[in-house]
Amino acid sequence: MMQLDKHVYRLGIDIGSTTIKMALVRVEPAGTDGKERIDIVFTDYRRHNAVPLQVGQEMLTQLVASSGLSPEDTLIVGITGSVGMGYAQRLKIHFYQEVIAAAEVVKRLYPDVHALIDIGGEDSKIIFFEEGRVPDMRMNGNCAGGTGAFIDQTATLLGVETEALNDLAERAENIYPIASRCGVFSKTDIQNLISRSVSKEDIAASMLNAVSMQVVSALARGTDVLPKVFLCGGPFAYIPELRKHLLRALDLTEEDCIVPEYTQFVPAVGTALLAQGGTVTCAQALSLFNNHDTAPQSDEHRSGATLPPLFDNQEEYGKWLDSKRRRYRHDAIRVKQPALGSSLYLGVDSGSTTTKLVVINEEGEIVFSDYSYNNGNSFQAFREALQRLYDNMGRDIEIVRSCSTGYGEQLLKTAFRLDRGIVETMAHFIAAKHLQPDVSFVLDIGGQDMKAIFVENGSIRRIEINEACSSGCGSFIMTFAKQLGYDVSDFARMATLAGHPYDLGTRCTVFMNSKVKQAMREGAAVDDIAAGFSYSVIKNCLYKVLKLQSFDQLGEYIMVQGGTFRNHSVVRALELLTGKEVGFGPIPELMGAYGAALYAKGGGV
């Protein structure tokens, strides 16, 4: 155990949107050489999963245990970070803006630096230093393009961990253009590359190149970035290939930049150096974090309004779910082992990220289903799904007819000589009509797209789809669930019984980041944030995509489909916002494939 001398130490705490960082610093006055000595004696970095004070208390406990400090030893504490301000106010600790904190590190430790470039989880910044002048500080706005969140989204699309992107990029052979000004628009480019069978290695490197170009174009804005350049932020620490692409974009070499060992802790270190005010003992610091961890701001002190609970209690939710199962023919889709020699019909929905396969018998009953991620290869995903079908049912089954739909409809139809192909909206309409013959409106929300089908007299009257923005789709909820450290299914369950859903509005995925940070600063519970997302998905659909003037346009028989509606809180939000009952089947994520199978059997519209 490292023993510390009896001095006052400075502690910087950086509370970001997804992580909390701590740096304990000892500063000794300048000696005969005129230079002060600054030692970083402890650092810690953890994801806080939307409970930063609880995690912070654990980190402080670890600090005391590993550093040799006693509960009576004193600290000067400062807080920084995108979520830090609200907690600093609640804990009555000085707050320091993270850009100023990072600049303090350069000013005191690296006086020959001309520019600092920091890439964080949801923001990026450049600070230009010039002797005799105030540092020129530039940050991205509400857009998360060119940040760690942008990098995380790419990893999700490729089906790999974020850290694996570095190894992939090292082996890349080509660079492709990817729009980086917004994570939403980049998905389209990446999906196109995936569909063209571009290697994951090339996509990873292309994304890192896009991030680098975004930083240069959006932040430098024509100002020359000259040596030395100081690089900090988690992405530089965990993805060294990012540094190479950035230096290439700036036409600089490794010798022209400084990457400190504590690069992800730079704002925390700077905050420790800036910290002023009275001292607190370690015991007092632990007590502060403990006493405030379960004391979120009351509703009247929140800047964001709250919305009605989706369900008052578990009993109400259970009765609601039972009524849906009875009324909307959940027994009409039932899995049944086929009799020997049965005629079977296969439907496949090849989406942008997933492949869904359904096999039905003559009665329309499902005898086999499969759901898998494409991992960038729709052909292989379907091939493996077929193998699972034959492994499960044997190779002597008789597939009478087959049909494909979705993103890879033509590819699979041609490659596997399937009998039919059908437009995805029609497949969803056929499936909905099978469950509810009088259906008047079908809403399908998938991972990145949204389709709304208006029905009149049993026929489709018009179809609306979202365009470039994936706000309000499944990836919208999945992205934020992951950022807050939860599995999307757990996130959904939490939302159903939230007491005070936080009103997050109808902002797009990228701009929503700031709203979530605000909710966290105000101490909103994670379940209230989760419920807020359920409302936001539906508000975005009703007011931004459909732009409805009256809910009467939806008719009386509304059916919802797509993986997003496995989240019952989203279904309930649609009911509360429209005042209408909403129906759904037992397999919302498979309804496109089910509709294709019905079409293969001859069940038209």
Short mmCIF file of N, CA, C and O in Angstrom, two decimals, residues 371-435:
data_model
loop_
_atom_site.label_atom_id
_atom_site.label_comp_id
_atom_site.label_asym_id
_atom_site.label_seq_id
_atom_site.Cartn_x
_atom_site.Cartn_y
_atom_site.Cartn_z
N TYR A 371 -34.54 -15.76 -35.29
CA TYR A 371 -34.21 -14.34 -35.26
C TYR A 371 -32.71 -14.23 -35.00
O TYR A 371 -32.21 -14.75 -34.00
N SER A 372 -31.99 -13.58 -35.89
CA SER A 372 -30.53 -13.48 -35.71
C SER A 372 -30.02 -12.17 -36.29
O SER A 372 -30.66 -11.58 -37.17
N TYR A 373 -28.86 -11.73 -35.80
CA TYR A 373 -28.22 -10.54 -36.33
C TYR A 373 -27.42 -10.88 -37.58
O TYR A 373 -26.82 -11.95 -37.69
N ASN A 374 -27.42 -9.96 -38.54
CA ASN A 374 -26.73 -10.18 -39.80
C ASN A 374 -25.21 -10.14 -39.67
O ASN A 374 -24.50 -10.80 -40.43
N ASN A 375 -24.74 -9.29 -38.76
CA ASN A 375 -23.30 -9.04 -38.66
C ASN A 375 -22.69 -8.67 -40.01
O ASN A 375 -21.59 -9.09 -40.36
N GLY A 376 -23.47 -7.89 -40.77
CA GLY A 376 -22.95 -7.37 -42.04
C GLY A 376 -23.05 -8.32 -43.21
O GLY A 376 -22.55 -8.02 -44.30
N ASN A 377 -23.69 -9.49 -43.04
CA ASN A 377 -23.73 -10.47 -44.13
C ASN A 377 -25.11 -11.13 -44.16
O ASN A 377 -25.35 -12.14 -43.50
N SER A 378 -26.04 -10.54 -44.93
CA SER A 378 -27.41 -11.05 -45.00
C SER A 378 -27.46 -12.45 -45.59
O SER A 378 -28.24 -13.30 -45.15
N PHE A 379 -26.62 -12.70 -46.59
CA PHE A 379 -26.58 -14.01 -47.25
C PHE A 379 -26.22 -15.10 -46.23
O PHE A 379 -26.92 -16.12 -46.12
N GLN A 380 -25.15 -14.89 -45.49
CA GLN A 380 -24.70 -15.89 -44.54
C GLN A 380 -25.68 -16.05 -43.40
O GLN A 380 -25.90 -17.17 -42.90
N ALA A 381 -26.30 -14.96 -42.97
CA ALA A 381 -27.26 -15.02 -41.87
C ALA A 381 -28.45 -15.90 -42.24
O ALA A 381 -28.92 -16.72 -41.43
N PHE A 382 -28.95 -15.75 -43.47
CA PHE A 382 -30.08 -16.57 -43.91
C PHE A 382 -29.66 -18.03 -44.09
O PHE A 382 -30.39 -18.96 -43.74
N ARG A 383 -28.46 -18.22 -44.60
CA ARG A 383 -27.95 -19.58 -44.79
C ARG A 383 -27.87 -20.31 -43.44
O ARG A 383 -28.25 -21.47 -43.33
N GLU A 384 -27.38 -19.62 -42.42
CA GLU A 384 -27.26 -20.23 -41.10
C GLU A 384 -28.64 -20.47 -40.48
O GLU A 384 -28.85 -21.46 -39.76
N ALA A 385 -29.60 -19.55 -40.75
CA ALA A 385 -30.97 -19.75 -40.26
C ALA A 385 -31.60 -20.99 -40.89
O ALA A 385 -32.29 -21.76 -40.21
N LEU A 386 -31.35 -21.20 -42.19
CA LEU A 386 -31.86 -22.40 -42.85
C LEU A 386 -31.24 -23.66 -42.25
O LEU A 386 -31.92 -24.68 -42.07
N GLN A 387 -29.95 -23.58 -41.92
CA GLN A 387 -29.30 -24.73 -41.31
C GLN A 387 -29.94 -25.07 -39.97
O GLN A 387 -30.17 -26.24 -39.65
N ARG A 388 -30.28 -24.02 -39.18
CA ARG A 388 -30.94 -24.27 -37.90
C ARG A 388 -32.33 -24.87 -38.12
O ARG A 388 -32.81 -25.70 -37.33
N LEU A 389 -33.00 -24.43 -39.20
CA LEU A 389 -34.31 -25.00 -39.53
C LEU A 389 -34.20 -26.50 -39.80
O LEU A 389 -34.96 -27.30 -39.24
N TYR A 390 -33.25 -26.88 -40.64
CA TYR A 390 -33.10 -28.30 -40.99
C TYR A 390 -32.58 -29.13 -39.81
O TYR A 390 -32.97 -30.28 -39.63
N ASP A 391 -31.71 -28.52 -39.00
CA ASP A 391 -31.23 -29.22 -37.81
C ASP A 391 -32.38 -29.50 -36.84
O ASP A 391 -32.41 -30.53 -36.17
N ASN A 392 -33.34 -28.57 -36.79
CA ASN A 392 -34.45 -28.68 -35.86
C ASN A 392 -35.55 -29.61 -36.36
O ASN A 392 -36.15 -30.36 -35.59
N MET A 393 -35.81 -29.58 -37.68
CA MET A 393 -36.98 -30.28 -38.21
C MET A 393 -36.63 -31.42 -39.16
O MET A 393 -37.52 -32.18 -39.58
N GLY A 394 -35.35 -31.53 -39.53
CA GLY A 394 -34.97 -32.59 -40.46
C GLY A 394 -35.02 -32.11 -41.90
O GLY A 394 -35.76 -31.18 -42.24
N ARG A 395 -34.26 -32.77 -42.75
CA ARG A 395 -34.17 -32.33 -44.15
C ARG A 395 -35.27 -32.90 -45.04
O ARG A 395 -35.33 -32.59 -46.23
N ASP A 396 -36.14 -33.73 -44.49
CA ASP A 396 -37.20 -34.30 -45.30
C ASP A 396 -38.47 -33.45 -45.27
O ASP A 396 -39.50 -33.85 -45.81
N ILE A 397 -38.44 -32.27 -44.62
CA ILE A 397 -39.61 -31.40 -44.63
C ILE A 397 -39.84 -30.85 -46.03
O ILE A 397 -38.91 -30.72 -46.84
N GLU A 398 -41.08 -30.54 -46.33
CA GLU A 398 -41.43 -30.05 -47.66
C GLU A 398 -41.82 -28.57 -47.60
O GLU A 398 -42.89 -28.22 -47.10
N ILE A 399 -40.93 -27.70 -48.10
CA ILE A 399 -41.24 -26.28 -48.22
C ILE A 399 -41.91 -26.09 -49.57
O ILE A 399 -41.27 -26.17 -50.63
N VAL A 400 -43.22 -25.86 -49.58
CA VAL A 400 -43.99 -25.77 -50.82
C VAL A 400 -43.67 -24.48 -51.56
O VAL A 400 -43.40 -24.47 -52.76
N ARG A 401 -43.68 -23.35 -50.83
CA ARG A 401 -43.33 -22.07 -51.44
C ARG A 401 -42.61 -21.20 -50.42
O ARG A 401 -42.76 -21.39 -49.20
N SER A 402 -41.88 -20.23 -50.93
CA SER A 402 -41.09 -19.35 -50.06
C SER A 402 -41.20 -17.92 -50.56
O SER A 402 -41.48 -17.67 -51.74
N CYS A 403 -40.96 -16.98 -49.66
CA CYS A 403 -41.08 -15.56 -50.01
C CYS A 403 -40.12 -14.75 -49.14
O CYS A 403 -39.93 -15.04 -47.96
N SER A 404 -39.50 -13.74 -49.74
CA SER A 404 -38.60 -12.85 -49.01
C SER A 404 -39.15 -11.44 -49.00
O SER A 404 -39.91 -11.03 -49.88
N THR A 405 -38.76 -10.69 -47.98
CA THR A 405 -39.11 -9.28 -47.88
C THR A 405 -37.99 -8.55 -47.15
O THR A 405 -37.04 -9.17 -46.67
N GLY A 406 -38.09 -7.24 -47.09
CA GLY A 406 -37.11 -6.47 -46.34
C GLY A 406 -35.95 -5.97 -47.17
O GLY A 406 -35.93 -6.02 -48.40
N TYR A 407 -34.94 -5.50 -46.45
CA TYR A 407 -33.76 -4.87 -47.05
C TYR A 407 -33.07 -5.79 -48.06
O TYR A 407 -32.64 -5.36 -49.11
N GLY A 408 -32.98 -7.08 -47.75
CA GLY A 408 -32.28 -8.02 -48.62
C GLY A 408 -33.20 -8.88 -49.45
O GLY A 408 -32.82 -9.99 -49.87
N GLU A 409 -34.40 -8.38 -49.73
CA GLU A 409 -35.40 -9.17 -50.46
C GLU A 409 -34.86 -9.74 -51.77
O GLU A 409 -34.88 -10.95 -52.01
N GLN A 410 -34.35 -8.88 -52.64
CA GLN A 410 -33.90 -9.33 -53.95
C GLN A 410 -32.66 -10.21 -53.87
O GLN A 410 -32.51 -11.19 -54.61
N LEU A 411 -31.75 -9.87 -52.96
CA LEU A 411 -30.53 -10.66 -52.80
C LEU A 411 -30.87 -12.11 -52.44
O LEU A 411 -30.39 -13.05 -53.10
N LEU A 412 -31.71 -12.31 -51.43
CA LEU A 412 -32.04 -13.66 -51.01
C LEU A 412 -32.93 -14.37 -52.02
O LEU A 412 -32.77 -15.58 -52.24
N LYS A 413 -33.83 -13.65 -52.62
CA LYS A 413 -34.73 -14.27 -53.62
C LYS A 413 -33.91 -14.82 -54.78
O LYS A 413 -34.16 -15.93 -55.27
N THR A 414 -32.92 -14.05 -55.22
CA THR A 414 -32.08 -14.49 -56.35
C THR A 414 -31.10 -15.57 -55.93
O THR A 414 -30.97 -16.61 -56.60
N ALA A 415 -30.41 -15.35 -54.82
CA ALA A 415 -29.34 -16.27 -54.41
C ALA A 415 -29.89 -17.64 -54.02
O ALA A 415 -29.25 -18.67 -54.29
N PHE A 416 -31.06 -17.69 -53.38
CA PHE A 416 -31.59 -18.96 -52.89
C PHE A 416 -32.79 -19.44 -53.70
O PHE A 416 -33.45 -20.41 -53.32
N ARG A 417 -33.08 -18.76 -54.81
CA ARG A 417 -34.16 -19.15 -55.72
C ARG A 417 -35.49 -19.28 -54.98
O ARG A 417 -36.23 -20.26 -55.14
N LEU A 418 -35.78 -18.27 -54.18
CA LEU A 418 -37.06 -18.25 -53.49
C LEU A 418 -38.17 -17.95 -54.49
O LEU A 418 -37.94 -17.34 -55.54
N ASP A 419 -39.39 -18.38 -54.17
CA ASP A 419 -40.48 -18.29 -55.14
C ASP A 419 -41.02 -16.88 -55.31
O ASP A 419 -41.41 -16.48 -56.41
N ARG A 420 -41.08 -16.13 -54.21
CA ARG A 420 -41.74 -14.83 -54.27
C ARG A 420 -40.93 -13.78 -53.51
O ARG A 420 -40.10 -14.10 -52.67
N GLY A 421 -41.24 -12.54 -53.82
CA GLY A 421 -40.73 -11.42 -53.06
C GLY A 421 -41.87 -10.45 -52.85
O GLY A 421 -42.79 -10.37 -53.67
N ILE A 422 -41.85 -9.72 -51.74
CA ILE A 422 -42.93 -8.80 -51.45
C ILE A 422 -42.37 -7.58 -50.74
O ILE A 422 -41.43 -7.68 -49.93
N VAL A 423 -42.92 -6.42 -51.03
CA VAL A 423 -42.50 -5.19 -50.37
C VAL A 423 -42.79 -5.30 -48.88
O VAL A 423 -43.82 -5.85 -48.47
N GLU A 424 -41.88 -4.77 -48.06
CA GLU A 424 -41.96 -4.97 -46.62
C GLU A 424 -43.25 -4.43 -46.02
O GLU A 424 -43.84 -5.05 -45.13
N THR A 425 -43.71 -3.28 -46.49
CA THR A 425 -44.95 -2.72 -45.94
C THR A 425 -46.14 -3.63 -46.21
O THR A 425 -47.02 -3.78 -45.35
N MET A 426 -46.16 -4.27 -47.37
CA MET A 426 -47.24 -5.19 -47.68
C MET A 426 -47.18 -6.43 -46.80
O MET A 426 -48.21 -6.95 -46.36
N ALA A 427 -45.98 -6.91 -46.52
CA ALA A 427 -45.83 -8.07 -45.65
C ALA A 427 -46.38 -7.76 -44.25
O ALA A 427 -47.08 -8.57 -43.64
N HIS A 428 -46.06 -6.57 -43.76
CA HIS A 428 -46.56 -6.18 -42.43
C HIS A 428 -48.07 -5.99 -42.44
O HIS A 428 -48.75 -6.32 -41.46
N PHE A 429 -48.61 -5.48 -43.52
CA PHE A 429 -50.05 -5.30 -43.62
C PHE A 429 -50.77 -6.65 -43.62
O PHE A 429 -51.77 -6.84 -42.92
N ILE A 430 -50.25 -7.61 -44.37
CA ILE A 430 -50.86 -8.94 -44.43
C ILE A 430 -50.87 -9.58 -43.04
O ILE A 430 -51.87 -10.16 -42.61
N ALA A 431 -49.75 -9.46 -42.32
CA ALA A 431 -49.66 -10.04 -40.98
C ALA A 431 -50.64 -9.37 -40.02
O ALA A 431 -51.31 -10.05 -39.23
N ALA A 432 -50.72 -8.05 -40.08
CA ALA A 432 -51.64 -7.32 -39.19
C ALA A 432 -53.09 -7.69 -39.48
O ALA A 432 -53.89 -7.89 -38.56
N LYS A 433 -53.41 -7.81 -40.76
CA LYS A 433 -54.79 -8.11 -41.14
C LYS A 433 -55.17 -9.53 -40.72
O LYS A 433 -56.34 -9.82 -40.42
N HIS A 434 -54.19 -10.40 -40.68
CA HIS A 434 -54.46 -11.77 -40.23
C HIS A 434 -54.88 -11.79 -38.76
O HIS A 434 -55.75 -12.57 -38.37
N LEU A 435 -54.29 -10.91 -37.96
CA LEU A 435 -54.63 -10.83 -36.54
C LEU A 435 -55.87 -10.00 -36.29
O LEU A 435 -56.64 -10.28 -35.37
#
